[in-house]
Amino acid sequence: MTSSILDALGVATLEHHWTTLLSSAVVCGIIVQLSQIICPIIFPVTYPKLQGSKKLNWDVHVVSTVHALTIVALATPIFWNENLNQNKIFGYEFYAGQVYAICCGYFLWDTIHSIRHIKDFGVGFVLHGFCSFSVFIFSFRPFLQYYGSYFLMFELSTPFLNIHWFMDKTGLTGSIYQKINGVILLTVFFSVRIVAGFYTSYECLLSVLPVLDLVPMHLRVVYACANVALNSLNVFWFYKMVSSLAKRFSSAPKRDVGKNKREQ
């Protein structure tokens, strides 16, 4: 029954990974609860003072940090997977499926959370979560599993962005530590999301074109729209980060770099 439904949805291999996907989404919710227990102990001065959406935003940053560190470590071995290297467009590997199920679970949780709190986080994060989920869920067709690991490297910048945000909340705004982290953040973000991101998009397009007639129209539309949306968001966020960091470490009034990524 499950197999026939997934076949009809065009994600046949998800039959082997759907429990991992749902478990990942549940774990994200559990991490939020753990954050509410552990963070008051680690940050007794800062965390208890947070109220409402500000406290929830702290917990979301904890979840995104854990996910980023986990998914980058798990996705790295996919680069050298022989099966996917030999069939970059339609290749399938169980391990890669498990990794993409974990990230799909996170993006599913993130999308639902962003919709629930759209007034606080904005429509950009709903779009980011939904596009990311859409791209990776169709890897279970299977489709573009080889390139998925490259796009997951976008998450390399997330820990540095979150560290910057946490420094603002813990009284380290403008410190030498935040300056060093800011330089690393801009360097990593530009390298993995702008340079590598656009290059991988271009390389992926060149790989797909020879077999484009084998790709269903709905996948062409989903991946084209998601690619444009995500690359555009990355450019916009990078501009906002450069602008905010320039003002942060100049004589101008201080502003938080976190405004381009979940702020409150």
XYZ file of N, CA and C in Angstrom:
792
model
N 0.834 -1.205 0.000
C 0.000 0.000 0.000
C 0.873 1.261 0.000
N 1.815 1.292 0.945
C 2.727 2.435 1.024
C 3.530 2.568 -0.255
N 3.991 1.424 -0.779
C 4.801 1.414 -1.991
C 4.028 1.983 -3.174
N 2.764 1.595 -3.340
C 1.967 2.077 -4.469
C 1.716 3.577 -4.374
N 1.516 4.079 -3.156
C 1.284 5.512 -2.964
C 2.534 6.302 -3.331
N 3.690 5.815 -2.865
C 4.946 6.507 -3.149
C 5.288 6.441 -4.632
N 4.959 5.319 -5.265
C 5.159 5.208 -6.717
C 4.325 6.248 -7.447
N 3.083 6.399 -7.023
C 2.185 7.358 -7.658
C 2.666 8.800 -7.465
N 3.317 9.052 -6.325
C 3.840 10.390 -6.041
C 5.187 10.634 -6.713
N 5.753 9.581 -7.304
C 7.024 9.730 -8.000
C 8.231 9.743 -7.095
N 8.111 9.144 -5.903
C 9.240 9.071 -4.967
C 9.358 7.630 -4.461
N 9.516 6.706 -5.382
C 9.445 5.278 -5.087
C 10.412 4.822 -3.998
N 11.666 5.300 -4.028
C 12.649 4.800 -3.061
C 12.438 5.350 -1.654
N 11.513 6.289 -1.503
C 11.197 6.796 -0.158
C 10.619 5.686 0.708
N 10.169 4.603 0.076
C 9.661 3.446 0.819
C 10.689 2.942 1.824
N 11.963 3.094 1.504
C 13.034 2.608 2.375
C 13.489 3.653 3.394
N 12.942 4.878 3.289
C 13.495 5.965 4.105
C 12.456 6.817 4.833
N 11.161 6.565 4.622
C 10.165 7.474 5.179
C 10.172 7.495 6.704
N 10.530 6.362 7.322
C 10.590 6.356 8.786
C 11.731 7.236 9.282
N 12.842 7.251 8.535
C 13.966 8.125 8.889
C 13.565 9.579 8.760
N 12.812 9.899 7.692
C 12.355 11.274 7.477
C 11.481 11.750 8.636
N 10.493 10.952 8.990
C 9.602 11.343 10.079
C 10.343 11.404 11.406
N 11.254 10.462 11.621
C 12.037 10.456 12.862
C 12.881 11.718 12.969
N 13.440 12.149 11.835
C 14.252 13.367 11.822
C 13.422 14.584 12.224
N 12.199 14.677 11.687
C 11.323 15.798 12.040
C 10.979 15.781 13.529
N 10.725 14.577 14.048
C 10.402 14.443 15.474
C 11.602 14.828 16.335
N 12.790 14.409 15.918
C 14.010 14.731 16.668
C 14.221 16.243 16.739
N 13.896 16.945 15.668
C 14.009 18.408 15.681
C 13.139 19.003 16.791
N 11.925 18.474 16.923
C 11.041 18.933 17.999
C 11.598 18.588 19.366
N 12.232 17.428 19.477
C 12.830 17.012 20.749
C 14.003 17.915 21.119
N 14.794 18.310 20.119
C 15.928 19.194 20.375
C 15.456 20.530 20.930
N 14.308 21.018 20.424
C 13.738 22.251 20.973
C 13.469 22.085 22.461
N 12.872 20.946 22.848
C 12.576 20.692 24.250
C 13.853 20.579 25.077
N 14.859 19.912 24.523
C 16.138 19.777 25.232
C 16.815 21.130 25.397
N 16.688 21.971 24.372
C 17.263 23.312 24.458
C 16.657 24.084 25.621
N 15.363 23.924 25.820
C 14.679 24.626 26.900
C 15.092 24.120 28.275
N 15.639 22.922 28.327
C 16.110 22.353 29.588
C 17.583 22.669 29.839
N 18.399 22.544 28.783
C 19.848 22.665 28.926
C 20.337 24.113 28.888
N 19.766 24.930 28.007
C 20.263 26.298 27.833
C 20.150 27.172 29.087
N 19.101 27.026 29.916
C 19.077 27.816 31.153
C 20.245 27.484 32.083
N 20.776 26.268 31.958
C 21.911 25.858 32.788
C 23.212 26.424 32.230
N 23.365 26.366 30.902
C 24.591 26.838 30.267
C 24.632 28.363 30.188
N 23.459 28.967 29.965
C 23.375 30.428 29.847
C 22.377 30.966 30.879
N 22.712 30.891 32.158
C 21.764 31.267 33.221
C 21.398 32.745 33.238
N 22.247 33.588 32.654
C 21.972 35.022 32.644
C 21.101 35.414 31.458
N 21.389 34.827 30.302
C 20.729 35.244 29.052
C 19.416 34.531 28.788
N 19.440 33.214 28.786
C 18.275 32.449 28.324
C 17.007 32.699 29.145
N 17.057 32.712 30.486
C 15.823 32.923 31.256
C 15.152 34.267 30.994
N 15.918 35.244 30.480
C 15.344 36.561 30.225
C 14.563 36.611 28.912
N 14.780 35.625 28.062
C 14.093 35.600 26.769
C 12.630 35.232 26.955
N 11.773 35.871 26.210
C 10.344 35.618 26.324
C 9.732 35.368 24.946
N 8.690 34.543 24.903
C 7.904 34.336 23.696
C 8.718 33.907 22.492
N 8.550 34.661 21.389
C 9.203 34.303 20.133
C 10.721 34.405 20.226
N 11.229 35.264 21.117
C 12.676 35.403 21.261
C 13.289 34.122 21.830
N 12.604 33.525 22.791
C 13.100 32.266 23.350
C 12.979 31.150 22.325
N 11.875 31.131 21.599
C 11.682 30.110 20.581
C 12.730 30.255 19.483
N 13.077 31.492 19.140
C 14.081 31.726 18.112
C 15.448 31.196 18.543
N 15.759 31.332 19.816
C 16.999 30.758 20.353
C 17.002 29.248 20.136
N 15.899 28.619 20.484
C 15.809 27.161 20.345
C 15.923 26.734 18.879
N 15.354 27.534 17.982
C 15.448 27.233 16.548
C 16.898 27.294 16.082
N 17.656 28.247 16.597
C 19.071 28.349 16.247
C 19.845 27.125 16.745
N 19.443 26.597 17.883
C 20.078 25.384 18.394
C 19.806 24.221 17.443
N 18.539 24.085 17.024
C 18.166 22.999 16.109
C 18.937 23.112 14.797
N 18.992 24.308 14.226
C 19.651 24.483 12.929
C 21.149 24.208 13.032
N 21.747 24.527 14.174
C 23.172 24.252 14.365
C 23.435 22.760 14.431
N 22.617 22.060 15.200
C 22.773 20.603 15.308
C 22.577 19.949 13.945
N 21.553 20.379 13.225
C 21.286 19.814 11.896
C 22.442 20.084 10.938
N 22.935 21.314 10.927
C 24.000 21.681 9.993
C 25.251 20.841 10.223
N 25.663 20.723 11.470
C 26.870 19.948 11.786
C 26.680 18.478 11.428
N 25.486 17.962 11.710
C 25.199 16.549 11.447
C 25.139 16.259 9.958
N 24.406 17.082 9.218
C 24.157 16.780 7.811
C 25.407 16.965 6.963
N 26.251 17.933 7.307
C 27.505 18.123 6.562
C 28.413 16.913 6.747
N 28.508 16.443 7.975
C 29.348 15.275 8.255
C 28.829 14.034 7.535
N 27.509 13.850 7.522
C 26.925 12.667 6.891
C 26.963 12.745 5.369
N 26.851 13.953 4.812
C 26.779 14.103 3.354
C 28.140 14.015 2.676
N 29.198 14.323 3.384
C 30.532 14.358 2.784
C 30.930 13.060 2.080
N 30.702 11.869 2.678
C 31.104 10.632 1.996
C 30.405 10.393 0.656
N 29.275 11.046 0.421
C 28.544 10.845 -0.834
C 29.356 11.325 -2.029
N 30.255 12.286 -1.799
C 31.082 12.793 -2.892
C 31.841 11.671 -3.609
N 32.225 10.649 -2.856
C 33.074 9.595 -3.413
C 32.324 8.291 -3.656
N 30.998 8.371 -3.690
C 30.209 7.170 -3.934
C 30.263 6.796 -5.413
N 30.746 5.596 -5.700
C 30.955 5.168 -7.083
C 29.653 5.050 -7.872
N 28.605 4.501 -7.235
C 27.323 4.328 -7.933
C 26.767 5.663 -8.420
N 26.831 6.661 -7.563
C 26.290 7.969 -7.923
C 27.199 8.703 -8.900
N 28.491 8.489 -8.799
C 29.422 9.104 -9.744
C 29.208 8.579 -11.152
N 28.811 7.328 -11.269
C 28.599 6.724 -12.582
C 27.248 7.094 -13.182
N 26.289 7.464 -12.327
C 24.966 7.863 -12.810
C 24.514 9.082 -12.002
N 24.982 10.250 -12.415
C 24.780 11.468 -11.632
C 23.338 11.963 -11.645
N 22.562 11.541 -12.610
C 21.199 12.053 -12.723
C 20.175 11.128 -12.081
N 20.244 9.830 -12.398
C 19.212 8.906 -11.915
C 19.758 7.840 -10.963
N 20.983 8.000 -10.508
C 21.581 7.006 -9.616
C 20.924 6.984 -8.247
N 20.970 5.821 -7.609
C 20.380 5.676 -6.264
C 21.351 4.923 -5.364
N 21.474 5.394 -4.145
C 22.297 4.738 -3.133
C 21.564 4.826 -1.801
N 21.469 3.697 -1.097
C 20.709 3.667 0.154
C 21.252 4.674 1.160
N 22.568 4.721 1.301
C 23.155 5.653 2.283
C 22.777 7.092 1.964
N 22.876 7.463 0.693
C 22.497 8.823 0.291
C 21.029 9.080 0.611
N 20.179 8.063 0.381
C 18.762 8.200 0.697
C 18.532 8.478 2.169
N 19.303 7.826 3.030
C 19.178 8.055 4.473
C 19.568 9.486 4.842
N 20.645 9.961 4.221
C 21.094 11.329 4.485
C 20.044 12.338 4.033
N 19.481 12.128 2.835
C 18.479 13.065 2.329
C 17.170 12.962 3.116
N 16.884 11.794 3.668
C 15.695 11.656 4.515
C 15.853 12.474 5.784
N 17.064 12.491 6.337
C 17.322 13.284 7.541
C 17.141 14.764 7.249
N 17.694 15.222 6.113
C 17.567 16.650 5.806
C 16.128 17.001 5.438
N 15.414 16.078 4.783
C 13.999 16.328 4.471
C 13.177 16.455 5.747
N 13.505 15.637 6.729
C 12.806 15.725 8.014
C 13.020 17.079 8.657
N 14.255 17.562 8.579
C 14.549 18.885 9.137
C 13.801 19.979 8.377
N 13.852 19.930 7.036
C 13.189 20.970 6.249
C 11.667 20.907 6.393
N 11.125 19.706 6.594
C 9.694 19.580 6.847
C 9.349 20.271 8.160
N 10.120 19.965 9.192
C 9.911 20.611 10.497
C 10.079 22.126 10.375
N 11.119 22.554 9.669
C 11.415 23.976 9.523
C 10.302 24.701 8.781
N 9.758 24.077 7.740
C 8.674 24.694 6.975
C 7.428 24.857 7.825
N 7.059 23.800 8.531
C 5.872 23.863 9.391
C 6.063 24.908 10.481
N 7.241 24.923 11.083
C 7.540 25.893 12.135
C 7.486 27.320 11.589
N 8.037 27.534 10.397
C 8.047 28.874 9.800
C 6.643 29.355 9.450
N 5.802 28.429 9.009
C 4.412 28.782 8.711
C 3.678 29.167 9.994
N 3.901 28.398 11.044
C 3.246 28.682 12.331
C 3.666 30.034 12.891
N 4.901 30.441 12.599
C 5.432 31.689 13.160
C 5.838 32.654 12.045
N 5.037 32.698 10.996
C 5.376 33.508 9.832
C 5.456 34.999 10.164
N 4.703 35.449 11.140
C 4.745 36.854 11.524
C 6.097 37.216 12.134
N 6.732 36.269 12.785
C 8.014 36.517 13.424
C 9.190 36.319 12.467
N 9.108 35.297 11.598
C 10.249 34.925 10.767
C 10.140 35.391 9.318
N 8.933 35.693 8.859
C 8.762 36.187 7.500
C 8.548 35.089 6.479
N 8.055 35.474 5.323
C 7.715 34.516 4.273
C 8.957 33.901 3.638
N 10.104 34.601 3.736
C 11.337 34.096 3.138
C 11.743 32.744 3.676
N 11.493 32.512 4.956
C 11.888 31.245 5.565
C 10.914 30.121 5.251
N 9.664 30.490 5.023
C 8.704 29.493 4.541
C 9.130 29.044 3.150
N 9.470 30.010 2.305
C 9.912 29.713 0.943
C 11.185 28.871 0.952
N 12.140 29.242 1.796
C 13.402 28.502 1.880
C 13.163 27.063 2.312
N 12.371 26.871 3.360
C 12.101 25.517 3.847
C 11.350 24.676 2.838
N 10.333 25.268 2.206
C 9.521 24.524 1.241
C 10.334 24.152 0.004
N 11.121 25.101 -0.517
C 11.943 24.822 -1.706
C 12.975 23.743 -1.405
N 13.599 23.836 -0.245
C 14.612 22.852 0.132
C 13.987 21.466 0.280
N 12.829 21.408 0.918
C 12.136 20.127 1.074
C 11.754 19.557 -0.287
N 11.232 20.405 -1.162
C 10.790 19.951 -2.493
C 11.947 19.377 -3.292
N 13.091 20.048 -3.240
C 14.256 19.601 -3.993
C 14.726 18.233 -3.519
N 14.810 18.070 -2.204
C 15.376 16.823 -1.684
C 14.369 15.673 -1.649
N 13.092 15.967 -1.559
C 12.113 14.879 -1.531
C 12.078 14.157 -2.869
N 12.310 14.880 -3.962
C 12.293 14.231 -5.271
C 13.592 13.495 -5.584
N 14.563 13.584 -4.674
C 15.767 12.767 -4.842
C 15.418 11.292 -4.684
N 14.239 11.029 -4.107
C 13.795 9.643 -3.899
C 13.084 9.071 -5.124
N 13.136 9.806 -6.235
C 12.529 9.267 -7.465
C 13.262 8.021 -7.960
N 14.545 7.874 -8.051
C 15.584 8.814 -7.614
C 15.955 9.819 -8.713
N 16.468 10.982 -8.230
C 16.827 12.044 -9.158
C 17.855 12.960 -8.501
N 18.995 13.142 -9.149
C 20.056 14.064 -8.729
C 20.611 13.778 -7.327
N 20.655 12.514 -6.931
C 21.229 12.206 -5.622
C 22.709 12.577 -5.558
N 23.386 12.486 -6.680
C 24.808 12.841 -6.708
C 24.997 14.308 -6.321
N 24.197 15.194 -6.887
C 24.379 16.628 -6.657
C 23.818 17.091 -5.310
N 22.966 16.289 -4.710
C 22.380 16.680 -3.432
C 23.418 16.950 -2.365
N 24.479 16.149 -2.346
C 25.508 16.318 -1.321
C 26.221 17.664 -1.469
N 26.374 18.133 -2.703
C 27.029 19.424 -2.932
C 26.176 20.569 -2.386
N 24.884 20.483 -2.616
C 24.011 21.546 -2.122
C 23.862 21.513 -0.602
N 24.028 20.342 -0.009
C 23.979 20.272 1.451
C 25.182 20.960 2.088
N 26.242 21.160 1.318
C 27.406 21.875 1.839
C 27.088 23.335 2.116
N 25.924 23.815 1.630
C 25.472 25.168 1.993
C 25.438 25.316 3.513
N 25.152 24.205 4.193
C 24.988 24.255 5.646
C 26.295 24.511 6.387
N 27.427 24.514 5.686
C 28.701 24.822 6.330
C 28.709 26.228 6.934
N 27.935 27.128 6.342
C 27.917 28.508 6.834
C 26.995 28.693 8.032
N 26.064 27.771 8.222
C 25.041 27.932 9.265
C 25.609 28.025 10.683
N 26.541 27.155 11.097
C 27.068 27.276 12.466
C 27.698 28.644 12.743
N 28.418 29.204 11.768
C 29.063 30.498 11.977
C 28.033 31.618 12.072
N 26.974 31.515 11.277
C 25.898 32.492 11.367
C 25.229 32.424 12.735
N 24.992 31.209 13.208
C 24.343 31.044 14.504
C 25.252 31.475 15.653
N 26.556 31.220 15.525
C 27.504 31.673 16.550
C 27.461 33.191 16.662
N 27.417 33.861 15.510
C 27.329 35.322 15.514
C 26.066 35.783 16.248
N 24.963 35.108 15.968
C 23.681 35.448 16.603
C 23.754 35.220 18.108
N 24.300 34.085 18.518
C 24.413 33.785 19.947
C 25.331 34.783 20.662
N 26.382 35.237 19.989
C 27.272 36.227 20.587
C 26.540 37.524 20.870
N 25.644 37.901 19.963
C 24.845 39.108 20.187
C 23.985 38.976 21.435
N 23.458 37.784 21.647
C 22.546 37.577 22.772
C 23.266 37.387 24.104
N 24.567 37.079 24.036
C 25.304 36.794 25.280
C 26.329 37.874 25.625
N 26.154 39.066 25.059
C 26.989 40.195 25.440
C 28.336 40.279 24.764
N 28.517 39.579 23.659
C 29.804 39.607 22.959
C 29.739 40.413 21.662
N 28.725 41.263 21.542
C 28.582 42.093 20.354
C 29.790 42.999 20.174
N 30.394 42.969 18.979
C 31.520 43.837 18.688
C 32.849 43.354 19.231
N 32.859 42.192 19.870
C 34.106 41.663 20.434
C 35.024 41.147 19.342
N 36.294 40.928 19.687
C 37.249 40.399 18.727
C 36.825 39.015 18.253
N 36.187 38.264 19.146
C 35.713 36.925 18.781
C 34.621 37.003 17.718
N 33.753 37.985 17.865
C 32.690 38.137 16.879
C 33.243 38.646 15.546
N 34.271 39.470 15.604
C 34.900 39.950 14.372
C 35.525 38.790 13.604
N 36.244 37.942 14.321
C 36.874 36.780 13.686
C 35.815 35.864 13.088
N 34.763 35.610 13.871
C 33.669 34.760 13.386
C 32.987 35.387 12.172
N 32.852 36.721 12.184
C 32.211 37.413 11.070
C 32.991 37.249 9.772
N 34.301 37.326 9.860
C 35.142 37.141 8.671
C 35.003 35.716 8.144
N 35.032 34.745 9.064
C 34.879 33.342 8.662
C 33.506 33.120 8.050
N 32.479 33.711 8.653
C 31.111 33.572 8.156
C 30.994 34.057 6.716
N 31.474 35.261 6.452
C 31.369 35.809 5.098
C 32.163 34.977 4.097
N 33.343 34.529 4.513
C 34.187 33.738 3.618
C 33.525 32.408 3.270
N 33.028 31.722 4.298
C 32.399 30.415 4.077
C 31.097 30.570 3.306
N 30.266 31.540 3.688
C 28.990 31.747 3.009
C 29.206 32.033 1.529
N 30.129 32.947 1.234
C 30.394 33.298 -0.159
C 30.948 32.102 -0.936
N 31.808 31.326 -0.289
C 32.452 30.202 -0.965
C 31.468 29.088 -1.289
N 30.668 28.685 -0.278
C 29.819 27.506 -0.478
C 28.464 27.833 -1.085
N 27.912 28.994 -0.778
C 26.562 29.307 -1.252
C 26.554 30.124 -2.541
N 27.528 30.981 -2.720
C 27.546 31.811 -3.922
C 28.425 31.179 -5.009
N 29.708 31.021 -4.720
C 30.616 30.479 -5.734
C 30.280 29.026 -6.063
N 30.358 28.152 -5.053
C 30.089 26.729 -5.284
C 28.628 26.499 -5.666
N 27.730 27.284 -5.086
C 26.305 27.118 -5.360
C 25.964 27.374 -6.817
N 26.452 28.495 -7.351
C 26.165 28.817 -8.751
C 26.893 27.861 -9.697
N 28.117 27.502 -9.340
C 28.869 26.593 -10.202
C 28.199 25.219 -10.259
N 27.765 24.710 -9.091
C 27.114 23.406 -9.055
C 25.792 23.436 -9.802
N 25.059 24.535 -9.698
C 23.808 24.680 -10.447
C 24.077 24.599 -11.946
N 25.135 25.260 -12.378
C 25.501 25.256 -13.798
C 25.929 23.859 -14.246
N 26.770 23.206 -13.446
C 27.236 21.864 -13.787
C 26.075 20.875 -13.818
N 25.162 21.019 -12.867
C 23.984 20.149 -12.808
C 23.131 20.333 -14.068
N 22.957 21.571 -14.487
C 22.178 21.853 -15.697
C 22.807 21.191 -16.920
N 24.128 21.293 -17.032
C 24.816 20.677 -18.166
C 24.655 19.160 -18.162
N 24.596 18.559 -16.969
C 24.448 17.108 -16.868
C 23.031 16.658 -17.220
N 22.057 17.495 -16.902
C 20.655 17.133 -17.119
C 20.230 17.320 -18.577
N 20.759 18.328 -19.234
C 20.318 18.655 -20.594
C 20.326 17.470 -21.566
N 21.379 16.620 -21.571
C 21.377 15.495 -22.525
C 20.263 14.479 -22.288
N 19.731 14.433 -21.054
C 18.670 13.455 -20.747
C 17.382 14.167 -20.343
N 17.238 15.413 -20.778
C 16.096 16.228 -20.361
C 14.763 15.601 -20.752
N 14.740 14.881 -21.864
C 13.486 14.272 -22.306
C 13.034 13.151 -21.379
N 13.942 12.684 -20.502
C 13.597 11.632 -19.538
C 13.136 12.199 -18.201
N 13.203 13.512 -18.085
C 12.814 14.175 -16.832
C 11.401 14.712 -16.967
N 10.472 14.287 -16.085
C 9.084 14.776 -16.148
C 9.003 16.292 -16.038
N 7.999 16.864 -16.662
C 7.858 18.315 -16.682
C 7.753 18.906 -15.276
N 7.031 18.217 -14.372
C 6.859 18.787 -13.034
C 8.192 18.882 -12.297
N 9.108 17.949 -12.572
C 10.429 18.030 -11.951
C 11.242 19.175 -12.536
N 11.108 19.388 -13.818
C 11.809 20.508 -14.449
C 11.373 21.821 -13.799
N 10.056 21.957 -13.604
C 9.515 23.189 -13.029
C 9.951 23.346 -11.574
N 9.810 22.266 -10.786
C 10.162 22.327 -9.363
C 11.622 22.696 -9.173
N 12.509 22.006 -9.889
C 13.933 22.244 -9.696
C 14.377 23.593 -10.259
N 13.788 24.015 -11.350
C 14.137 25.318 -11.918
C 13.713 26.439 -10.976
N 12.480 26.360 -10.486
C 11.970 27.400 -9.585
C 12.719 27.408 -8.253
N 12.951 26.214 -7.704
C 13.648 26.116 -6.420
C 15.076 26.622 -6.543
N 15.724 26.298 -7.655
C 17.106 26.730 -7.843
C 17.211 28.243 -7.925
N 16.314 28.838 -8.698
C 16.311 30.300 -8.823
C 16.001 30.950 -7.478
N 15.010 30.410 -6.773
C 14.601 30.979 -5.488
C 15.714 30.887 -4.454
N 16.333 29.708 -4.326
C 17.364 29.506 -3.315
C 18.622 30.315 -3.628
N 19.030 30.340 -4.890
C 20.209 31.137 -5.253
C 19.954 32.624 -5.038
N 18.737 33.062 -5.337
C 18.382 34.466 -5.131
C 18.390 34.817 -3.645
N 17.848 33.931 -2.834
C 17.862 34.155 -1.389
C 19.289 34.214 -0.855
N 20.149 33.340 -1.354
C 21.538 33.342 -0.896
C 22.238 34.656 -1.236
N 21.995 35.163 -2.439
C 22.583 36.442 -2.828
C 22.040 37.570 -1.948
N 20.735 37.550 -1.719
C 20.110 38.577 -0.883
C 20.644 38.527 0.536
N 20.729 37.306 1.107
C 21.236 37.158 2.473
C 22.695 37.583 2.577
N 23.483 37.262 1.553
C 24.893 37.657 1.594
C 25.022 39.180 1.579
N 24.225 39.821 0.743
C 24.232 41.289 0.703
C 23.859 41.869 2.069
N 22.828 41.313 2.687
C 22.384 41.804 3.983
C 23.445 41.583 5.057
N 24.134 40.443 4.987
C 25.175 40.163 5.970
C 26.356 41.111 5.822
N 26.792 41.344 4.590
C 27.892 42.271 4.352
C 27.518 43.661 4.848
N 26.305 44.084 4.528
C 25.830 45.402 4.950
C 25.778 45.512 6.470
N 25.223 44.495 7.119
C 25.077 44.526 8.572
C 26.422 44.459 9.284
N 27.316 43.615 8.775
C 28.636 43.490 9.398
C 29.453 44.764 9.202
N 29.317 45.400 8.058
C 30.034 46.649 7.813
C 29.587 47.720 8.804
N 28.291 47.780 9.057
C 27.775 48.755 10.009
C 28.139 48.361 11.438
N 28.146 47.047 11.688
C 28.455 46.561 13.029
C 29.842 46.983 13.476
N 30.801 46.860 12.576
C 32.186 47.113 12.951
C 32.711 48.438 12.391
N 31.790 49.378 12.201
C 32.169 50.736 11.823
C 31.655 51.674 12.898
N 31.759 52.956 12.678
C 31.279 53.930 13.664
C 29.782 54.128 13.595
N 29.133 53.510 12.596
C 27.685 53.651 12.440
C 26.979 52.911 13.548
N 25.691 53.202 13.800
C 24.929 52.512 14.818
C 24.953 51.014 14.587
N 25.036 50.260 15.653
C 25.142 48.812 15.563
C 23.815 48.179 15.186
N 23.937 47.225 14.290
C 22.766 46.430 13.922
C 23.179 44.981 13.918
N 22.180 44.108 14.030
C 22.448 42.681 14.161
C 22.456 41.993 12.819
N 23.570 41.290 12.506
C 23.645 40.528 11.259
C 22.546 39.485 11.164
N 22.021 39.095 12.314
C 20.979 38.078 12.342
C 19.693 38.506 11.675
N 19.559 39.795 11.324
C 18.308 40.244 10.712
C 18.054 39.565 9.374
N 19.089 39.076 8.730
C 18.867 38.417 7.458
C 18.524 36.952 7.628
N 18.709 36.468 8.847
C 18.381 35.072 9.131
C 17.724 35.061 10.503
N 16.554 34.607 10.631
C 15.738 34.589 11.831
C 16.228 35.487 12.960
N 15.525 36.570 13.144
C 15.886 37.553 14.145
C 14.721 37.817 15.083
N 14.932 37.940 16.310
C 14.020 38.421 17.340
C 14.699 38.141 18.653
